[in-house]
CSV table of C-alpha atoms and ligand atoms in Angstrom, one decimal:
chain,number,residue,atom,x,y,z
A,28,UNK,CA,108.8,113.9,90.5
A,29,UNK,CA,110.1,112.4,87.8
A,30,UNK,CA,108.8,109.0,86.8
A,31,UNK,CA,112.0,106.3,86.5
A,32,UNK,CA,110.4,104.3,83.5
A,33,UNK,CA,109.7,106.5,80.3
A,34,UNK,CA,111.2,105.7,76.3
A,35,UNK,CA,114.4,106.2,75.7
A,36,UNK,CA,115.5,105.9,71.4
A,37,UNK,CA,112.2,104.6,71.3
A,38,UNK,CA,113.0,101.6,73.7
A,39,UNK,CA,111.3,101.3,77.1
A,40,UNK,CA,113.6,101.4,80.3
A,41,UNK,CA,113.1,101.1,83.7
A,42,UNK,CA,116.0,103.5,85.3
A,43,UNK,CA,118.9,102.8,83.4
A,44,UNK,CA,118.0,99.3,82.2
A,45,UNK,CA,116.1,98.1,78.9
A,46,UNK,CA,113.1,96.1,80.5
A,47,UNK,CA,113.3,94.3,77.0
A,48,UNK,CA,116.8,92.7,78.7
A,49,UNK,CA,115.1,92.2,82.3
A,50,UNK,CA,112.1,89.9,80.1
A,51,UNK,CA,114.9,88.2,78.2
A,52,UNK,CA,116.8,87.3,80.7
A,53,UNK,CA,113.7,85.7,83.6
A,54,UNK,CA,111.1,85.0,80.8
A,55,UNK,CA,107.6,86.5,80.6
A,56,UNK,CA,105.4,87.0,82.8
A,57,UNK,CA,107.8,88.9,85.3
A,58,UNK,CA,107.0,92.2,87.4
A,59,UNK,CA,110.0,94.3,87.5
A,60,UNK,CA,110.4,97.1,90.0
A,61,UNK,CA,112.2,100.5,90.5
A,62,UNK,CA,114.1,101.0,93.8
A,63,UNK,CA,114.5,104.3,92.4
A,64,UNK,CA,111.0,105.3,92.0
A,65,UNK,CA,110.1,103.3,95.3
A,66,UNK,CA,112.7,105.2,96.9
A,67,UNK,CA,111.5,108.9,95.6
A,68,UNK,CA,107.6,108.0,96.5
A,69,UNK,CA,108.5,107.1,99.9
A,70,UNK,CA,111.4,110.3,100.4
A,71,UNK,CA,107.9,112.5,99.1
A,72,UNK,CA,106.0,110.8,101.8
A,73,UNK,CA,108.7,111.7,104.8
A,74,UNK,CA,109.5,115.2,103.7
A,75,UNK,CA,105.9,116.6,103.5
A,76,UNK,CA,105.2,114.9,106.9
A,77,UNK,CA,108.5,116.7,108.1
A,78,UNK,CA,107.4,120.5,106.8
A,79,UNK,CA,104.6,119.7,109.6
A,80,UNK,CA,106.1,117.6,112.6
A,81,UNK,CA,108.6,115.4,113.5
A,82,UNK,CA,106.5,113.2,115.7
A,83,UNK,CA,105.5,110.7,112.8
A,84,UNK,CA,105.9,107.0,111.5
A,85,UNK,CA,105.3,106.0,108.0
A,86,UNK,CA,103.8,102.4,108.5
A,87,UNK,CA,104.4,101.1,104.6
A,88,UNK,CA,100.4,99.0,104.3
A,89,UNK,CA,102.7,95.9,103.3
A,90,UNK,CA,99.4,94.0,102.1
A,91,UNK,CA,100.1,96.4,98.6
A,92,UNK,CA,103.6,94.7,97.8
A,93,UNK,CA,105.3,92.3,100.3
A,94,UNK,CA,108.2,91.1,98.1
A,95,UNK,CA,111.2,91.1,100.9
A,96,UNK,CA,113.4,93.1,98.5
A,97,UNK,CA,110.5,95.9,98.4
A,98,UNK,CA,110.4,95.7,102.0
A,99,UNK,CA,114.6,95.8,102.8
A,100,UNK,CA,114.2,98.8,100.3
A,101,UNK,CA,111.7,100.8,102.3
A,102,UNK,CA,112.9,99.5,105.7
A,103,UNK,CA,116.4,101.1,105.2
A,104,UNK,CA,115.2,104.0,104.6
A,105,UNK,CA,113.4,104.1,107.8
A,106,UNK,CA,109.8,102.9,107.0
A,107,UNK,CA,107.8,100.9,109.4
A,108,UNK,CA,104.8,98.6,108.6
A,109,UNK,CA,101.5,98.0,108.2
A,110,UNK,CA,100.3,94.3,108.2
A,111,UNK,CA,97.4,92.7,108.1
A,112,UNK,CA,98.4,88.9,108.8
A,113,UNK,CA,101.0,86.8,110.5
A,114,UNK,CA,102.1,86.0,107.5
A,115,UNK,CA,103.2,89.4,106.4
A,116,UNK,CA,104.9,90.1,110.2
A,117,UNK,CA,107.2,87.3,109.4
A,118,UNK,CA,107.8,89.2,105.9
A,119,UNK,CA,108.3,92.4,107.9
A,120,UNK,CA,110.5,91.0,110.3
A,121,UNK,CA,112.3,89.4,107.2
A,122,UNK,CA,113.0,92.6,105.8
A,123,UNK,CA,114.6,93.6,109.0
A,124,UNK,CA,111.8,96.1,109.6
A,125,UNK,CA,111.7,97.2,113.7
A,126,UNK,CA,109.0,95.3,115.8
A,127,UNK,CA,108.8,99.3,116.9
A,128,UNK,CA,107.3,100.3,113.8
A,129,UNK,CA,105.0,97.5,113.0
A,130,UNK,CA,101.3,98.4,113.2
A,131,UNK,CA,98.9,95.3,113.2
A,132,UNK,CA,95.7,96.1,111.2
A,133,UNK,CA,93.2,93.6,110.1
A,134,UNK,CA,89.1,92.7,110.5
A,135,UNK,CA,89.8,88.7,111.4
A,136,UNK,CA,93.0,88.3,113.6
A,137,UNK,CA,93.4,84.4,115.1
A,138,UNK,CA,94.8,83.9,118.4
A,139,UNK,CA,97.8,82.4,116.7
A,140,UNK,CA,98.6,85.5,115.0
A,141,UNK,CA,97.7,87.9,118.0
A,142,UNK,CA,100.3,85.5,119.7
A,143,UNK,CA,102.8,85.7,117.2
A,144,UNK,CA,102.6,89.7,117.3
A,145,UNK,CA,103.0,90.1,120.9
A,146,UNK,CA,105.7,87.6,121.5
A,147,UNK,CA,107.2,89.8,118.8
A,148,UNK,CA,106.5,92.9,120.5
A,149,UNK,CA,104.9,95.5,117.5
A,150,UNK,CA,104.3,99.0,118.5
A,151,UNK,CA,100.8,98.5,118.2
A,152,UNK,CA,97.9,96.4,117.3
A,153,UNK,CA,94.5,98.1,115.9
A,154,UNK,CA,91.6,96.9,117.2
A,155,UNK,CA,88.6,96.0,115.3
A,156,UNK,CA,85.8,94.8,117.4
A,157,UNK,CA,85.4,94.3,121.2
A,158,UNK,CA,85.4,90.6,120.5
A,159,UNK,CA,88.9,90.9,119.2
A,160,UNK,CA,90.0,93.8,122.0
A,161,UNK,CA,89.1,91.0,124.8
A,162,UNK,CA,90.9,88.2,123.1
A,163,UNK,CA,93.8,90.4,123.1
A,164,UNK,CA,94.1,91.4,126.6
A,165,UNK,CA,93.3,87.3,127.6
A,166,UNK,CA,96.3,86.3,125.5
A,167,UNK,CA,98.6,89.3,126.7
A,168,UNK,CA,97.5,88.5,130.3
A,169,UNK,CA,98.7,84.8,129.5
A,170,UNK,CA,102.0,85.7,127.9
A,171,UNK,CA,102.4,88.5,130.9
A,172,UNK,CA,102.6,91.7,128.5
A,173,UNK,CA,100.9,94.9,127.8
A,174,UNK,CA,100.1,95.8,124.5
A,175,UNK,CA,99.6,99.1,123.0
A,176,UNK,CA,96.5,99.5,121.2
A,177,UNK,CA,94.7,102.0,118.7
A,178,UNK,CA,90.6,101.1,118.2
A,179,UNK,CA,89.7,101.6,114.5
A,180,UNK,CA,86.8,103.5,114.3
A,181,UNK,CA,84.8,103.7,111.2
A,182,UNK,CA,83.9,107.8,110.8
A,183,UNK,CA,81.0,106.9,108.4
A,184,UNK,CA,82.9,109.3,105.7
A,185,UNK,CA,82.1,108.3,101.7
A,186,UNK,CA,85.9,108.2,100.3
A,187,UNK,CA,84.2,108.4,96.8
A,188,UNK,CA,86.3,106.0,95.8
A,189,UNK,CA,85.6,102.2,94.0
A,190,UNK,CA,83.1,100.5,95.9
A,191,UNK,CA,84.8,97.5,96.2
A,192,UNK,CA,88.0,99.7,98.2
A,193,UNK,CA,86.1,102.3,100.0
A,194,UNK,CA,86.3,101.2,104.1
A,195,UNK,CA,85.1,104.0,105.7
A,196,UNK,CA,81.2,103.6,105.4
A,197,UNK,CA,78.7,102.9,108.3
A,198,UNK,CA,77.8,99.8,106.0
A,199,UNK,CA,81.4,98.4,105.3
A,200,UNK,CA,82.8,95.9,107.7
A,201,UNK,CA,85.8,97.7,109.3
A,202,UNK,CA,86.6,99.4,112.2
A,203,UNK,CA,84.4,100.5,115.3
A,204,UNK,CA,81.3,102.7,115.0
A,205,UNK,CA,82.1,106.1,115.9
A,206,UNK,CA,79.3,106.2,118.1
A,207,UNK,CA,80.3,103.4,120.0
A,208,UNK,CA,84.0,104.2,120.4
A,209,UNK,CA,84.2,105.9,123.4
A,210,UNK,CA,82.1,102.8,125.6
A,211,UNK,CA,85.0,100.4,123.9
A,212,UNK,CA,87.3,102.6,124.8
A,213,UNK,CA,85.7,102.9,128.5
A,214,UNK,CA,85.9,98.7,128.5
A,215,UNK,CA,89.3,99.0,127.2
A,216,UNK,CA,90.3,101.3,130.7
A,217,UNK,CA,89.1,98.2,132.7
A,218,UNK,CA,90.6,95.4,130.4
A,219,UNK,CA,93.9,93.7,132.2
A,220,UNK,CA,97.4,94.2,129.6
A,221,UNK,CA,95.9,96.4,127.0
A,222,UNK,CA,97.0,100.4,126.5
A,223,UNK,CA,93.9,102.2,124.5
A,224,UNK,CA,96.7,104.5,123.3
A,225,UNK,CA,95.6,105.4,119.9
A,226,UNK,CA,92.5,106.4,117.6
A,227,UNK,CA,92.9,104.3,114.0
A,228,UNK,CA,91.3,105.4,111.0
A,229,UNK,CA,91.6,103.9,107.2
A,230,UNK,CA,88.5,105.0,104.8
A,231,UNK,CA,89.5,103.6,101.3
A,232,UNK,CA,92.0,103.6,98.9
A,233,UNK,CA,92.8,104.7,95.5
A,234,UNK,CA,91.3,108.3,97.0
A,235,UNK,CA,92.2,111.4,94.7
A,236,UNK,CA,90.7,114.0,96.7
A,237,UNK,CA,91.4,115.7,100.4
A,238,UNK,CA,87.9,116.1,101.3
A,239,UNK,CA,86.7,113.0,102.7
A,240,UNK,CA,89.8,112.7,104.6
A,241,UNK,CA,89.6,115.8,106.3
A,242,UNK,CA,85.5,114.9,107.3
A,243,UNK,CA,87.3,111.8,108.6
A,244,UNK,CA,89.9,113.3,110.6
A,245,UNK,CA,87.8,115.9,112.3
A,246,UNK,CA,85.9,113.2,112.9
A,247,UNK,CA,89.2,111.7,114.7
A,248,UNK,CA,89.8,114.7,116.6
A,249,UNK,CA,86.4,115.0,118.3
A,250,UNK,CA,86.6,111.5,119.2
A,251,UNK,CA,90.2,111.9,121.1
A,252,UNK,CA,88.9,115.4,123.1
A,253,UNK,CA,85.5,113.0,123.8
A,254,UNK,CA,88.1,110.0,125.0
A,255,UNK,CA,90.6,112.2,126.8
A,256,UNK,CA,87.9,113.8,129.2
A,257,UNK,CA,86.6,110.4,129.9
A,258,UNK,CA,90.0,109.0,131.3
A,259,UNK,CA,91.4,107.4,128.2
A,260,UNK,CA,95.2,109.0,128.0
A,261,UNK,CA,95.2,109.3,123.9
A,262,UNK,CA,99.1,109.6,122.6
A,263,UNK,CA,98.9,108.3,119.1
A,264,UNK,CA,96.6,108.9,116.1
A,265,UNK,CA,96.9,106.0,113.0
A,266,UNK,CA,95.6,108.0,109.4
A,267,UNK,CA,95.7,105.1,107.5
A,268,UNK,CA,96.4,105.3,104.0
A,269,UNK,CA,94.7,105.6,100.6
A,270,UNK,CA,96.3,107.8,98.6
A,271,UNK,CA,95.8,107.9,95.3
A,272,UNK,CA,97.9,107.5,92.1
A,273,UNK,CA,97.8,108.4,88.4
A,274,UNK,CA,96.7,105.3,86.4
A,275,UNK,CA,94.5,106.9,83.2
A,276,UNK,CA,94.3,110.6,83.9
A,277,UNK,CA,93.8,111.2,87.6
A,278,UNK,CA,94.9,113.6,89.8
A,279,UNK,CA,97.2,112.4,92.4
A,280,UNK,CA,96.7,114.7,96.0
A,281,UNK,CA,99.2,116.8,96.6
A,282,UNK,CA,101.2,115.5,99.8
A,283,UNK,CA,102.0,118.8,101.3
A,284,UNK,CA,98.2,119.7,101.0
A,285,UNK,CA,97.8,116.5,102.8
A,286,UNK,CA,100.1,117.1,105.7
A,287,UNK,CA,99.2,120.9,106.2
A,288,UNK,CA,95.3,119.7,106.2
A,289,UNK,CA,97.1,117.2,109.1
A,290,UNK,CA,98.4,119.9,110.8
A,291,UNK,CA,95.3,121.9,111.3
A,292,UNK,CA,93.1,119.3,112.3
A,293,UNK,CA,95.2,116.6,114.1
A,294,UNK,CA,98.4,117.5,115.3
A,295,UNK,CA,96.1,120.5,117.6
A,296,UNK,CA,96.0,117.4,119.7
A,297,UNK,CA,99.6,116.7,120.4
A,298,UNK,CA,99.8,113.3,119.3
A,299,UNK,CA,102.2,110.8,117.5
A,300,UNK,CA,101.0,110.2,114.1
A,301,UNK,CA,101.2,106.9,111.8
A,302,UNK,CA,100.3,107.3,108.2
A,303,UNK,CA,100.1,103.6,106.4
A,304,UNK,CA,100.6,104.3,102.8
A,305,UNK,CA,100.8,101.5,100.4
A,306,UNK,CA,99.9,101.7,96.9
A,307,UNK,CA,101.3,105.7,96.5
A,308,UNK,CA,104.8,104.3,97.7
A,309,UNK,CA,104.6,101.0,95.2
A,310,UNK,CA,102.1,101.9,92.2
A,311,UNK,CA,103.6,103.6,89.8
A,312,UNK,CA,107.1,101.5,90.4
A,313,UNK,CA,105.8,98.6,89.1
A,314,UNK,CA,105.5,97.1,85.1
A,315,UNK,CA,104.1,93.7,84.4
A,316,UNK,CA,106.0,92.1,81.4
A,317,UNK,CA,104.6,90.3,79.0
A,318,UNK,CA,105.2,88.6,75.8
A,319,UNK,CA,102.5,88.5,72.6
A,320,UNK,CA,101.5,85.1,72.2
A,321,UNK,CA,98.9,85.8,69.1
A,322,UNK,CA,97.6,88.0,67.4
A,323,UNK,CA,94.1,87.3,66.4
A,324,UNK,CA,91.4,88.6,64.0
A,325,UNK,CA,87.7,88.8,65.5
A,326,UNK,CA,85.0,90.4,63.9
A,327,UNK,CA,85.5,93.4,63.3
A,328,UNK,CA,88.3,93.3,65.7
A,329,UNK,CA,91.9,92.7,66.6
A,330,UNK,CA,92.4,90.3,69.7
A,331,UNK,CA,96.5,91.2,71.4
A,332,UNK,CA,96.3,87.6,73.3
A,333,UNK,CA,99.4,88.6,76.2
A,334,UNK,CA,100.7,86.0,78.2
A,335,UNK,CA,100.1,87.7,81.0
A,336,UNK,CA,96.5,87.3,82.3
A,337,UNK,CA,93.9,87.9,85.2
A,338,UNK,CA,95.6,85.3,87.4
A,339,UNK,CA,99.0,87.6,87.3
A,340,UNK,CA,97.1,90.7,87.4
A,341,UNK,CA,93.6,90.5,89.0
A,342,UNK,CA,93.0,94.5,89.5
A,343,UNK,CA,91.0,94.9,85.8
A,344,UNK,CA,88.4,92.2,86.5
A,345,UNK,CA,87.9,92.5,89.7
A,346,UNK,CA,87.7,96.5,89.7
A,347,UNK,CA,87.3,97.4,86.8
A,348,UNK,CA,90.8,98.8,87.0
A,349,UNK,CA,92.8,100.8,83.9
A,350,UNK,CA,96.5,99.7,83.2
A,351,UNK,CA,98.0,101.4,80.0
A,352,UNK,CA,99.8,98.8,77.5
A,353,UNK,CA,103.3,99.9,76.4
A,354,UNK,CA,105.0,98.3,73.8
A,355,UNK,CA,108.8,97.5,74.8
A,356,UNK,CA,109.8,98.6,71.4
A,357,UNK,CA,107.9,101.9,70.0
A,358,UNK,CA,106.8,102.3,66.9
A,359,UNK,CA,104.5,100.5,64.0
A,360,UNK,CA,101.3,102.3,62.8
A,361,UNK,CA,98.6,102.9,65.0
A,362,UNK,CA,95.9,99.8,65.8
A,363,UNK,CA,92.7,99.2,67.5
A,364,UNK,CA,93.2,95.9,70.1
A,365,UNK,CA,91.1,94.1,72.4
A,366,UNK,CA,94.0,93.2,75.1
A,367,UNK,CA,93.5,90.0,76.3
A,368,UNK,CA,95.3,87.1,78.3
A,369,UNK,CA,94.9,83.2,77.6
A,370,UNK,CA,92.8,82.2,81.4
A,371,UNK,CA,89.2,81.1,80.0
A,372,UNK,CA,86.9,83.6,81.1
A,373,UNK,CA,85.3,86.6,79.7
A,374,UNK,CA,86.3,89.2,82.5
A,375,UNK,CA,90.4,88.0,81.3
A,376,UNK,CA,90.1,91.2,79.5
A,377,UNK,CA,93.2,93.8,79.7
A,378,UNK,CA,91.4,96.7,77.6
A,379,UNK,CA,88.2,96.8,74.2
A,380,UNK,CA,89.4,99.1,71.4
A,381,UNK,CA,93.0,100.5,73.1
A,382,UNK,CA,95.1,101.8,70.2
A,383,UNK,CA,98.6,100.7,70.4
A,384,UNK,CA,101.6,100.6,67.8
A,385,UNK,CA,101.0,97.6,65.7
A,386,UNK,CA,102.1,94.6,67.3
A,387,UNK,CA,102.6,91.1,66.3
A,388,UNK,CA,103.7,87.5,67.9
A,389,UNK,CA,106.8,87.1,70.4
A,390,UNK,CA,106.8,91.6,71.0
A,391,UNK,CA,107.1,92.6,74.5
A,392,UNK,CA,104.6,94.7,76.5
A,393,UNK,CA,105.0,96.5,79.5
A,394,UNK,CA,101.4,97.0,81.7
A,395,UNK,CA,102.0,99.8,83.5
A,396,UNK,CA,101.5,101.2,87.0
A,397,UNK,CA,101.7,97.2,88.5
A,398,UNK,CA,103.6,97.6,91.4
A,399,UNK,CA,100.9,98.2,94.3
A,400,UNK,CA,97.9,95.4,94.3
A,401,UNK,CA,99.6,93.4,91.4
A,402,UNK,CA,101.8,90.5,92.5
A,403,UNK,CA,100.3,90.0,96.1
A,404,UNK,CA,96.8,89.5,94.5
A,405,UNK,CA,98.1,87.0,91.7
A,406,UNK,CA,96.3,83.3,92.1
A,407,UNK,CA,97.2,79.9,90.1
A,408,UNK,CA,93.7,80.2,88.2
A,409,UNK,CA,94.5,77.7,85.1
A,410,UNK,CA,97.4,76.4,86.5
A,411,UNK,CA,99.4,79.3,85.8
A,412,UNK,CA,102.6,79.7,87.9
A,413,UNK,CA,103.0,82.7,90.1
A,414,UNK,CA,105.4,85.2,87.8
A,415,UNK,CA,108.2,85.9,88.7
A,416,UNK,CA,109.8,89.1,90.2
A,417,UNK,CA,112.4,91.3,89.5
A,418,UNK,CA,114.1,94.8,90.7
A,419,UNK,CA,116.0,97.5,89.1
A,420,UNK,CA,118.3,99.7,90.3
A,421,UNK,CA,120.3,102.1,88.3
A,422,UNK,CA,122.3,99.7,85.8
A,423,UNK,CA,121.6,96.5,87.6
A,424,UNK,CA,118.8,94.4,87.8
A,425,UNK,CA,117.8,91.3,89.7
A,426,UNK,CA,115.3,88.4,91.0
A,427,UNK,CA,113.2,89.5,93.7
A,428,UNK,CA,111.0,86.2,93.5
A,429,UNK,CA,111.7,83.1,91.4
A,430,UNK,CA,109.1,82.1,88.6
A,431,UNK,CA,107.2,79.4,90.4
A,432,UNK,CA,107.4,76.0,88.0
A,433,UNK,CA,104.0,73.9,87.0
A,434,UNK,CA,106.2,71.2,89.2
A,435,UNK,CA,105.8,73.4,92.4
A,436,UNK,CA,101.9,73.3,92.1
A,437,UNK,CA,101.6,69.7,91.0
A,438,UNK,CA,103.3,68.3,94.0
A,439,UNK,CA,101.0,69.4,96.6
A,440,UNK,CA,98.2,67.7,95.2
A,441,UNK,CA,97.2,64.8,97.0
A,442,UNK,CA,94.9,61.7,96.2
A,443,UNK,CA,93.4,60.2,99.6
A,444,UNK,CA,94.7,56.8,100.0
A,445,UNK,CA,90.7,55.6,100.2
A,446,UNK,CA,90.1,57.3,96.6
A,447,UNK,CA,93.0,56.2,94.7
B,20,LIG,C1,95.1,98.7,102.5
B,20,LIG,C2,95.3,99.5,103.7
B,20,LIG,C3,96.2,100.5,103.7
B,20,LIG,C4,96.9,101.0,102.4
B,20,LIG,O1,96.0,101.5,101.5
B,20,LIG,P1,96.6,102.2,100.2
B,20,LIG,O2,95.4,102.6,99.4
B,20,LIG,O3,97.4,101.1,99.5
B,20,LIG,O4,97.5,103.3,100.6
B,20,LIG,C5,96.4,101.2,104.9
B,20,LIG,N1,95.8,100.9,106.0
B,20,LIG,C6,95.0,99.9,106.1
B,20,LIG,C7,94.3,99.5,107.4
B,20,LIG,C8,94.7,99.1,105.0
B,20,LIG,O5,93.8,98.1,105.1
């Protein structure tokens, strides 16, 4: 596959635009995406699903970037969704994405939003505790539906993946004890308005090898012979997602590994399958721009002070996460940086001794591989407005989300009348 942002005459572009012109023209800091590159991660997805079966939906895990543009993007070229809120059904729908193809995932679902996706009529909601699978039948019996639903069970499979994104351990909170699936599923055959039709299984993201994934699925497999002979008629199995990507030096899993290892331990079983991919279709598509501010001398150090900080980009603090620093603009002798951004703590910390061309106030900076877990996670820590968003395709580039303005956070504050 080739990768849509690389140098070109020492210049950075994104497809056939200079991201140095996308930064000019929507100030700094701004994602900016590549339909292209969304395009050719998702096209990878379908056609090593399709060497195996044609029975398959690719349910894009929306929760990794739900800007509407992304979505439209993926949803014309035939991609379902995966939520995991009301929030993001109504981006879904917005996008023009099929009720059909919408799978409703999600540890704390409020009867408001359980409402919202039946009334809507989604192709499936996974369960995630019997709690939850009796509030569902109670509120389909009241809107006088039936709903199709998969049980997530967790396989108790180590993704050996970041703590903080692994799901698929007896300890973590998701899903449904493997041992205790097939009583739910029992309950489920007595429930009034509910279809058990599916077995749903998510262990983790950011996963760069096909082992755990195939304990987790055999897993799967056992479970549906276990539920079939029982009386529960078992039509659809949901893979989740969790795919890895190259961020550093990682090897990504090949996808047609992946789909043959699909097609000797599920597809045996004659079912529909939903893979929910999110941050292998968005990743590697996304840059976050951002502008020098200062260039600073520590001891013994060089501080790059980037006006882009942990607000607009969480994924370093909070895991730890690598993101290579491009300059827009190659070129200038080789220097050691601390990579930092202005939010006043510590952990606002991009990269310690990263060599990079030398660089000085008001240069431009792409951090790469900011497309999947970037924007969606961004907070107002500081008072920093929510960057903008833009997308590129071919020559042309556009907003996909406005800059928010100091003005748009200001206004909702409120001082109670007996306070003022
Ligand atoms: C987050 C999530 C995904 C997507 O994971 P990626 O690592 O982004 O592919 C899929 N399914 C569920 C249930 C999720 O919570």
């Amino acid at each position: 596959m080739t990768k849509t942002t690389a140098y070109k005459n020492s210049r950075l572009r994104m497809e056939d635009v200079e991201l140095a012109s996308v930064a000019e023209k929507f100030g700094t800091p701004l994602y900016c995406y590549s339909a292209g590159q969304i395009e050719q991660n998702f096209d990878a997805y379908r056609r090593a699903l399709k060497s195996v079966t044609d029975d398959f939906t690719i349910c894009y895990a929306t929760k990794a970037n739900s800007n509407i543009a992304v979505l439209s993007l993926l949803q014309k070229r035939g991609a379902g969704a995966d939520i995991v809120s009301g929030g993001e059904l109504r981006r879904a729908l917005a996008a023009g994405i099929s009720p059909r193809k919408i799978v409703y995932s999600g540890v704390g679902k409020s009867d408001e939003e359980i409402t919202f996706a039946i009334k809507t009529g989604i192709m499936q909601i996974n369960v995630e505790s019997e709690p939850e699978l009796e509030a569902i039948s109670r509120i389909a019996k009241k809107l006088k539906k039936t709903v199709d639903v998969s049980i997530r069970i967790n396989p108790n499979v180590d993704a050996k993946t970041h703590a903080k994104i692994t799901t698929g351990k007896k300890e973590n909170k998701f899903g449904i004890d493997i041992e205790f699936a097939p009583a739910l599923y029992k309950r489920a055959l007595k429930l009034p308005n509910i279809n058990a039709v599916g077995v749903a299984v998510h262990i983790g993201s950011q996963l760069t090898s096909l082992a755990p994934y195939k304990r987790a699925y055999a897993r799967v497999a056992d479970l549906v012979r276990i539920l079939r002979k029982q009386g529960n008629n078992i039509t659809r199995v949901d893979l989740g997602g969790g795919i890895g990507i190259t961020y550093r030096n990682e090897t990504p899993i090949d996808l047609y590994l992946y789909a043959l290892m699909v097609r000797d331990v599920i597809l045996p079983l004659g079912v529909h399958i939903v893979v929910e991919p999110g941050r292998s279709i968005v990743g590697d598509a996304g840059v976050l721009l951002s502008r020098v501010v200062s260039v600073k001398k520590g001891h013994n150090k060089n501080f790059l002070i980037l006006d882009a900080a942990m607000n607009d980009l969480m994924r370093p603090a909070l895991y730890g996460a690598y993101h290579a620093v491009l300059p827009l603009n190659k070129g200038g002798k080789p220097t050691l940086y601390d990579i930092v951004g202005p939010v006043c703590e510590t952990g606002d910390t991009l990269h310690i001794d990263e060599k990079l061309p030398q660089l000085k106030a008001g240069d431009l900076v792409a951090i790469m591989t900011a497309g999947a877990y970037g924007a969606v996670m961004s907070s107002n820590y500081n008072t920093r407005p929510l960057a903008g968003e833009a997308i590129v395709q071919g020559k042309k580039f556009g907003l996909a989300r406005k800059p928010q303005t100091v003005d748009d956070l200001v206004k909702n504050d409120v001082i109670p009348g007996w306070l003022a």
